[in-house]
Coordinates of C-alpha atoms and ligand atoms in Angstrom, one line a residue:
M1 CA 0.8 32.8 -3.8
S2 CA -0.2 29.7 -5.6
D3 CA -1.5 26.7 -3.7
P4 CA 1.1 23.9 -3.9
L5 CA -1.6 21.3 -3.0
M6 CA -3.8 19.5 -5.5
A7 CA -7.3 20.7 -5.1
T8 CA -8.7 17.3 -4.0
Y9 CA -10.3 18.7 -0.8
R10 CA -12.7 21.5 0.0
R11 CA -11.0 22.5 3.2
L12 CA -12.6 24.7 5.9
P13 CA -10.7 27.9 6.6
V14 CA -9.0 26.8 9.9
T15 CA -5.6 25.5 10.9
F16 CA -5.3 23.6 14.1
T17 CA -2.0 23.8 16.1
H18 CA -2.6 21.4 18.9
G19 CA -5.2 19.4 20.8
E20 CA -5.9 17.8 24.1
G21 CA -8.6 15.2 24.6
A22 CA -11.7 16.4 22.7
W23 CA -10.4 19.9 22.4
L24 CA -8.5 21.5 19.5
W25 CA -7.0 25.0 19.2
D26 CA -6.4 27.0 16.1
E27 CA -3.7 29.5 15.2
A28 CA -5.6 32.4 16.8
G29 CA -5.9 30.4 20.1
K30 CA -9.6 29.7 19.6
R31 CA -10.8 26.5 21.2
Y32 CA -13.1 23.9 19.4
L33 CA -14.9 20.9 20.6
D34 CA -14.0 18.0 18.3
A35 CA -17.2 16.0 17.6
L36 CA -15.6 14.3 14.6
S37 CA -12.3 12.9 15.8
G38 CA -10.6 13.4 12.4
I39 CA -13.4 11.2 10.9
A40 CA -13.6 8.5 13.5
V41 CA -9.8 8.2 13.8
C42 CA -8.8 9.8 17.1
G43 CA -11.0 7.7 19.4
L44 CA -8.7 8.4 22.3
G45 CA -8.8 12.1 21.6
H46 CA -5.8 14.3 20.9
A47 CA -2.4 14.0 22.6
H48 CA -3.3 11.0 24.6
P49 CA -0.4 10.5 27.0
A50 CA -0.3 6.7 26.5
V51 CA -0.1 7.1 22.7
R52 CA 2.4 9.9 22.9
D53 CA 4.7 7.9 25.2
A54 CA 4.5 4.7 23.1
L55 CA 5.2 6.6 19.8
C56 CA 8.1 8.6 21.3
E57 CA 9.6 5.4 22.7
Q58 CA 9.2 3.5 19.4
A59 CA 10.5 6.3 17.3
G60 CA 13.5 6.4 19.6
S61 CA 14.4 2.8 18.8
L62 CA 12.9 1.7 15.4
I63 CA 10.3 3.1 13.0
H64 CA 10.6 0.8 10.0
T65 CA 12.5 -2.2 8.7
S66 CA 10.2 -3.6 6.0
N67 CA 8.4 -7.0 5.7
L68 CA 11.6 -8.6 4.5
Y69 CA 12.2 -9.3 8.2
Q70 CA 10.3 -10.4 11.3
I71 CA 8.6 -7.6 13.1
A72 CA 7.9 -8.2 16.7
A73 CA 5.4 -5.3 17.1
Q74 CA 3.4 -6.6 14.1
T75 CA 3.2 -10.1 15.5
E76 CA 2.2 -8.8 18.9
L77 CA -0.5 -6.6 17.4
G78 CA -1.7 -9.4 15.2
T79 CA -2.0 -11.8 18.1
R80 CA -3.9 -9.3 20.2
L81 CA -6.2 -8.2 17.3
T82 CA -7.1 -11.7 16.0
A83 CA -7.9 -12.8 19.6
L84 CA -10.2 -9.9 20.3
A85 CA -11.9 -10.3 16.9
G86 CA -12.1 -14.1 17.0
M87 CA -10.3 -14.2 13.7
D88 CA -7.3 -16.3 12.6
R89 CA -4.9 -14.1 10.7
V90 CA -4.3 -10.5 9.7
F91 CA -2.6 -8.5 6.9
F92 CA -1.5 -5.0 7.6
G93 CA -1.6 -2.1 5.2
N94 CA -1.7 1.7 5.7
S95 CA -5.2 2.8 5.1
G96 CA -8.8 1.7 4.9
A97 CA -8.7 1.5 1.1
E98 CA -5.7 -0.8 1.3
A99 CA -7.4 -3.0 3.8
N100 CA -10.4 -3.3 1.4
E101 CA -8.0 -3.9 -1.5
A102 CA -6.6 -6.9 0.4
A103 CA -10.1 -8.2 1.1
I104 CA -11.1 -7.8 -2.6
K105 CA -7.9 -9.6 -3.8
L106 CA -8.4 -12.3 -1.2
A107 CA -12.0 -12.9 -2.3
R108 CA -11.0 -13.1 -6.0
L109 CA -8.2 -15.5 -5.3
H110 CA -10.5 -17.6 -3.2
G111 CA -12.9 -17.6 -6.2
H112 CA -10.2 -18.8 -8.5
H113 CA -9.2 -21.5 -6.1
R114 CA -12.8 -22.7 -6.3
G115 CA -12.7 -22.7 -10.1
I116 CA -14.7 -19.6 -10.7
E117 CA -13.0 -17.8 -13.6
R118 CA -14.5 -14.3 -13.2
P119 CA -15.4 -14.0 -9.5
A120 CA -17.8 -11.3 -8.5
I121 CA -18.3 -9.5 -5.1
L122 CA -21.7 -8.4 -3.9
V123 CA -21.7 -4.7 -2.8
M124 CA -24.3 -2.3 -1.6
E125 CA -25.9 1.0 -2.8
N126 CA -24.8 4.0 -0.8
S127 CA -21.7 2.1 0.5
F128 CA -18.3 3.7 0.8
H129 CA -15.1 1.5 0.6
G130 CA -12.4 4.0 -0.4
R131 CA -10.8 5.9 -3.3
T132 CA -8.5 3.5 -5.0
L133 CA -9.7 2.1 -8.3
A134 CA -11.0 -1.2 -6.9
T135 CA -12.5 0.4 -3.8
L136 CA -14.2 3.2 -5.7
S137 CA -15.6 0.7 -8.0
A138 CA -17.0 -1.2 -5.0
T139 CA -18.4 2.1 -3.6
G140 CA -22.1 2.7 -4.2
N141 CA -21.8 6.4 -4.9
R142 CA -21.6 7.8 -8.5
K143 CA -19.9 11.0 -7.3
V144 CA -16.9 8.9 -6.1
Q145 CA -16.7 7.1 -9.5
A146 CA -17.5 9.8 -12.0
G147 CA -14.7 10.5 -14.4
F148 CA -12.6 7.4 -13.4
E149 CA -14.1 4.9 -15.8
P150 CA -13.4 2.3 -16.8
L151 CA -14.3 1.0 -13.4
V152 CA -12.9 -2.3 -12.0
Q153 CA -15.2 -5.1 -13.0
G154 CA -16.5 -7.9 -10.8
F155 CA -18.9 -6.0 -8.5
V156 CA -22.6 -6.7 -8.3
R157 CA -24.7 -4.1 -6.5
V158 CA -27.9 -4.4 -4.5
P159 CA -29.8 -2.0 -2.2
Y160 CA -28.5 -1.9 1.4
N161 CA -30.7 -3.7 4.0
D162 CA -32.6 -5.6 1.3
L163 CA -32.2 -9.4 1.7
G164 CA -34.7 -10.0 -1.1
A165 CA -32.3 -8.4 -3.5
V166 CA -29.5 -10.6 -2.1
E167 CA -31.6 -13.7 -2.7
T168 CA -32.4 -12.6 -6.2
A169 CA -28.6 -12.1 -6.9
A170 CA -28.0 -15.6 -5.4
A171 CA -30.6 -17.2 -7.6
N172 CA -29.4 -15.5 -10.8
R173 CA -25.6 -15.5 -10.6
Q174 CA -23.1 -18.3 -10.2
D175 CA -20.1 -16.0 -10.1
I176 CA -20.5 -14.4 -6.7
V177 CA -17.8 -15.4 -4.1
A178 CA -18.2 -12.8 -1.4
V179 CA -20.3 -10.0 0.1
L180 CA -18.6 -6.7 1.1
V181 CA -20.8 -4.7 3.5
E182 CA -20.6 -2.1 6.2
P183 CA -22.4 -3.0 9.5
I184 CA -23.6 0.6 9.5
Q185 CA -23.1 2.8 6.5
G186 CA -21.0 5.8 7.6
E187 CA -20.5 8.1 4.6
G188 CA -23.8 6.9 3.2
G189 CA -25.7 8.7 6.0
I190 CA -25.4 6.6 9.3
N191 CA -27.7 4.0 7.8
I192 CA -28.5 1.3 10.4
P193 CA -29.8 -2.0 8.9
A194 CA -32.6 -4.1 10.5
P195 CA -31.3 -6.1 13.6
D196 CA -31.6 -9.4 11.7
Y197 CA -29.8 -8.1 8.5
L198 CA -26.3 -9.3 9.3
P199 CA -27.4 -12.6 10.8
R200 CA -29.5 -13.4 7.8
L201 CA -26.8 -12.3 5.4
R202 CA -24.5 -14.6 7.3
A203 CA -26.9 -17.5 6.8
I204 CA -27.1 -16.7 3.0
C205 CA -23.3 -16.6 2.8
D206 CA -23.1 -20.0 4.6
R207 CA -25.7 -21.5 2.2
Q208 CA -24.1 -20.1 -0.9
G209 CA -20.4 -20.7 0.1
W210 CA -19.8 -16.9 -0.1
L211 CA -17.3 -15.1 2.2
L212 CA -19.0 -12.5 4.5
M213 CA -16.6 -9.5 4.4
L214 CA -17.4 -6.7 6.8
D215 CA -16.0 -3.2 6.2
E216 CA -15.6 -2.1 9.9
I217 CA -13.2 0.7 9.0
Q218 CA -15.5 3.3 10.4
T219 CA -17.6 1.2 12.8
G220 CA -14.7 -0.7 14.4
M221 CA -12.5 0.1 17.4
G222 CA -15.2 0.7 20.0
R223 CA -17.0 3.4 18.0
T224 CA -20.5 1.8 18.2
G225 CA -20.2 0.6 21.9
R226 CA -18.7 -2.8 21.0
L227 CA -15.1 -3.3 19.9
F228 CA -16.5 -4.3 16.5
A229 CA -20.0 -3.4 15.4
H230 CA -20.8 -6.9 14.3
Q231 CA -20.4 -8.0 17.9
H232 CA -23.9 -6.4 18.5
T233 CA -25.3 -9.2 16.4
G234 CA -23.4 -12.4 17.6
I235 CA -22.3 -13.3 14.0
Q236 CA -18.8 -13.8 12.9
P237 CA -17.5 -12.5 9.5
D238 CA -15.0 -14.4 7.3
V239 CA -13.1 -11.3 6.6
M240 CA -13.1 -7.9 8.4
T241 CA -11.3 -4.7 7.5
L242 CA -10.2 -2.0 10.0
A243 CA -8.4 1.3 9.7
K244 CA -9.6 4.6 11.0
G245 CA -9.6 4.3 14.8
L246 CA -7.0 1.5 14.9
A247 CA -3.9 3.6 15.7
N248 CA -5.5 7.0 16.7
G249 CA -4.1 8.8 13.7
V250 CA -0.9 6.9 12.8
P251 CA -1.8 5.4 9.3
I252 CA -2.6 1.7 9.4
G253 CA -5.1 -0.6 7.9
A254 CA -5.9 -4.3 8.7
C255 CA -7.6 -7.1 6.8
L256 CA -8.5 -9.9 9.2
A257 CA -9.6 -13.3 8.0
R258 CA -10.9 -16.6 9.5
G259 CA -11.1 -20.2 8.5
V260 CA -10.5 -20.9 4.8
A261 CA -10.2 -17.2 4.1
A262 CA -7.2 -16.9 6.4
T263 CA -5.0 -19.1 4.3
V264 CA -5.9 -17.7 0.8
L265 CA -3.1 -15.2 0.5
G266 CA 0.3 -16.8 0.4
P267 CA 3.9 -15.7 -0.2
G268 CA 4.2 -13.2 -3.1
S269 CA 0.4 -12.8 -3.5
H270 CA 0.2 -9.4 -1.7
G271 CA 2.4 -7.0 0.1
S272 CA 3.2 -3.5 1.3
T273 CA 6.4 -1.7 2.0
F274 CA 5.2 0.3 5.0
G275 CA 2.4 -2.0 6.1
G276 CA 2.6 -3.1 9.7
N277 CA 5.8 -1.2 10.5
P278 CA 6.9 -1.1 14.1
L279 CA 5.7 2.5 14.7
A280 CA 2.1 1.9 13.4
C281 CA 1.8 -1.4 15.2
R282 CA 3.0 -0.1 18.5
A283 CA 0.5 2.8 18.2
A284 CA -2.4 0.3 17.5
S285 CA -1.3 -2.0 20.3
V286 CA -1.4 0.9 22.8
V287 CA -4.9 2.0 21.4
L288 CA -6.2 -1.6 22.2
E289 CA -4.6 -1.5 25.6
T290 CA -6.1 1.9 26.4
L291 CA -9.6 1.0 25.1
E292 CA -9.5 -1.8 27.7
S293 CA -7.8 -0.1 30.6
E294 CA -10.0 3.0 30.4
G295 CA -13.2 1.0 29.7
L296 CA -13.8 3.2 26.6
V297 CA -15.9 0.7 24.6
D298 CA -18.6 0.6 27.3
R299 CA -18.2 4.3 27.7
A300 CA -18.9 4.8 24.0
A301 CA -22.2 2.9 24.5
D302 CA -23.2 4.9 27.5
L303 CA -22.2 8.3 26.0
G304 CA -23.9 7.4 22.8
N305 CA -27.2 6.8 24.6
Q306 CA -26.7 10.0 26.5
V307 CA -26.0 12.1 23.4
K308 CA -29.0 10.6 21.5
T309 CA -31.4 11.1 24.4
S310 CA -30.3 14.7 24.9
F311 CA -30.6 15.5 21.2
R312 CA -34.1 13.9 21.1
Q313 CA -35.2 16.1 24.1
A314 CA -33.6 19.3 22.7
L315 CA -35.0 18.8 19.2
A316 CA -38.4 17.2 20.1
R317 CA -40.5 20.1 18.7
Q318 CA -38.6 20.4 15.5
P319 CA -40.5 18.9 12.6
G320 CA -37.5 19.6 10.3
V321 CA -35.6 17.0 12.2
R322 CA -36.5 13.7 10.5
D323 CA -34.5 11.3 12.6
I324 CA -31.9 11.0 15.3
R325 CA -30.2 7.7 15.1
G326 CA -26.9 6.0 15.9
L327 CA -25.1 3.2 17.8
G328 CA -22.6 4.2 20.4
L329 CA -20.7 7.3 19.3
M330 CA -21.6 7.0 15.6
I331 CA -24.6 9.3 15.4
G332 CA -26.7 10.9 12.6
I333 CA -29.2 13.7 12.8
E334 CA -31.2 13.7 9.6
L335 CA -32.9 16.9 8.6
D336 CA -35.6 17.4 6.0
R337 CA -33.3 19.5 3.8
P338 CA -29.7 19.7 2.6
C339 CA -27.7 21.2 5.5
A340 CA -24.0 21.4 4.4
E341 CA -23.8 25.0 5.6
L342 CA -24.2 23.9 9.2
V343 CA -20.6 22.7 9.1
G344 CA -19.3 26.2 8.7
Q345 CA -21.7 27.6 11.2
A346 CA -20.7 25.0 13.8
L347 CA -17.0 25.9 13.1
E348 CA -17.8 29.5 13.9
A349 CA -19.4 28.4 17.1
G350 CA -16.3 26.3 18.1
L351 CA -17.7 22.9 17.2
L352 CA -16.4 20.4 14.6
I353 CA -19.1 18.3 12.9
N354 CA -19.7 16.8 9.5
V355 CA -22.6 16.5 7.1
T356 CA -22.9 13.5 4.9
A357 CA -25.4 12.3 2.3
D358 CA -26.5 16.0 1.9
R359 CA -28.9 16.1 4.9
V360 CA -27.4 14.0 7.7
I361 CA -25.4 15.7 10.4
R362 CA -22.7 13.1 11.4
L363 CA -21.2 13.0 14.8
L364 CA -18.2 10.8 15.6
P365 CA -16.8 12.3 18.9
P366 CA -13.8 10.7 20.7
L367 CA -14.6 7.9 23.1
I368 CA -12.9 9.9 25.9
L369 CA -15.6 12.7 25.7
E370 CA -16.6 14.0 29.1
G371 CA -20.0 14.6 30.6
D372 CA -19.8 18.4 30.4
Q373 CA -18.6 18.1 26.8
V374 CA -21.7 16.1 25.9
A375 CA -23.8 18.9 27.3
L376 CA -21.8 21.5 25.4
L377 CA -22.1 19.5 22.2
V378 CA -25.9 19.1 22.5
D379 CA -26.5 22.7 23.6
R380 CA -24.4 24.3 20.9
L381 CA -25.5 22.1 18.0
A382 CA -29.2 22.1 18.9
L383 CA -29.2 25.9 18.9
L384 CA -27.6 25.9 15.5
I385 CA -30.1 23.4 14.1
V386 CA -33.1 25.2 15.5
A387 CA -31.8 28.5 14.0
F388 CA -31.0 26.8 10.7
L389 CA -34.5 25.2 10.4
A390 CA -36.1 28.6 11.2
T391 CA -34.4 30.2 8.3
P392 CA -36.5 29.9 5.1
A393 CA -34.8 27.9 2.4
P394 CA -33.6 30.1 -0.5
K395 CA -36.2 30.1 -3.3
P396 CA -35.1 28.0 -6.3
V397 CA -33.9 30.1 -9.2
G398 CA -36.9 31.0 -11.5
G399 CA -39.3 29.5 -8.9
Ligands
PLP1 C1 -13.0 5.8 5.5 C2 -13.5 4.6 5.0 C3 -12.8 3.8 4.0 C4 -11.6 4.3 3.4 O1 -10.5 4.5 4.3 P1 -9.2 5.3 3.8 O2 -8.3 5.2 5.0 O3 -9.7 6.8 3.6 O4 -8.7 4.7 2.6 C5 -13.4 2.6 3.6 N1 -14.5 2.1 4.2 C6 -15.2 2.8 5.1 C7 -16.4 2.2 5.7 C8 -14.7 4.1 5.6 O5 -15.4 4.7 6.4

């Protein structure tokens, strides 16, 4: 039997049939604790009754009409989202990459309006912004780009969390119009910048007349213990992109903008057939309602502290554990060696985790995680990490 699917993914050998809350079940009836939430997507967990009911109701009346017409559910979501984010306007697409594409186009058009012929966007090393041509060009990871040259031009790259490098770029280039940056790098290894990084970046953007564009696709929607991660810092971006957790698994992306940035894209300058359709918007609205009614954002902050503290206790005597860091339920455990095989071992043990940047165990559990599930997560994973670190690393060939 040949595989009908293009080989774009290295999939784990498991098929899930259903879920409930933080639990998933496979075809054999084995139960798994989901500490990844479909990569920060299902923040309300699986089969949340409010999401289920809203989707069933919406599917029973209207799924799609196109943006040729008014869409009440889109306007309603836009009103809610811009108010919560302190932004003025929003464009809806269907994914994170599309949200960033909108931001990139917006920045370029803004540059042209200001008379800059070849506008450039400042981006970071180790960043991740998506897999479309423009967003992979913005991404700071050669593995994502290799083979797809020529890349899209107009990106200037500096190290993350390095304001000196930003100042140097500001002094040397007149073509920069915007900065695109993750408040915390997710794919890059749960990299948390210094507390004054975003505020000082904001100040540089103000001084230079650059747009500050935050990619909150992974950090947004309560994940870090605030609805949006930048709200930990008190600054306000000019542009913010969202996707992953926005509609709990129904595809959606959003590009929000404020002030002058909110009026850059006009009729005919951008669009999407599916973007902001009634089904996706209804799902996102119910996610926002539920985050609030169930107090899940504060819960993410509390649970995150609990998870970090428990791991620090459980792994205190492990010199192979380099760092345990995170904000809310976006948590990284960095080891002193590559540890991709832990993903398969955790799967065996009924636990879904991820490893990113070779040696960082990434945890993105749902915000509805319960106390006994925190204990289970920490116990199971700490045991696996201790056993993994006790196994001597295979000798390099010829060494
Ligand atoms: C996942 C992610 C993206 C890309 O989102 P897609 O929906 O996969 O296109 C972009 N930026 C960040 C920070 C992400 O985590």
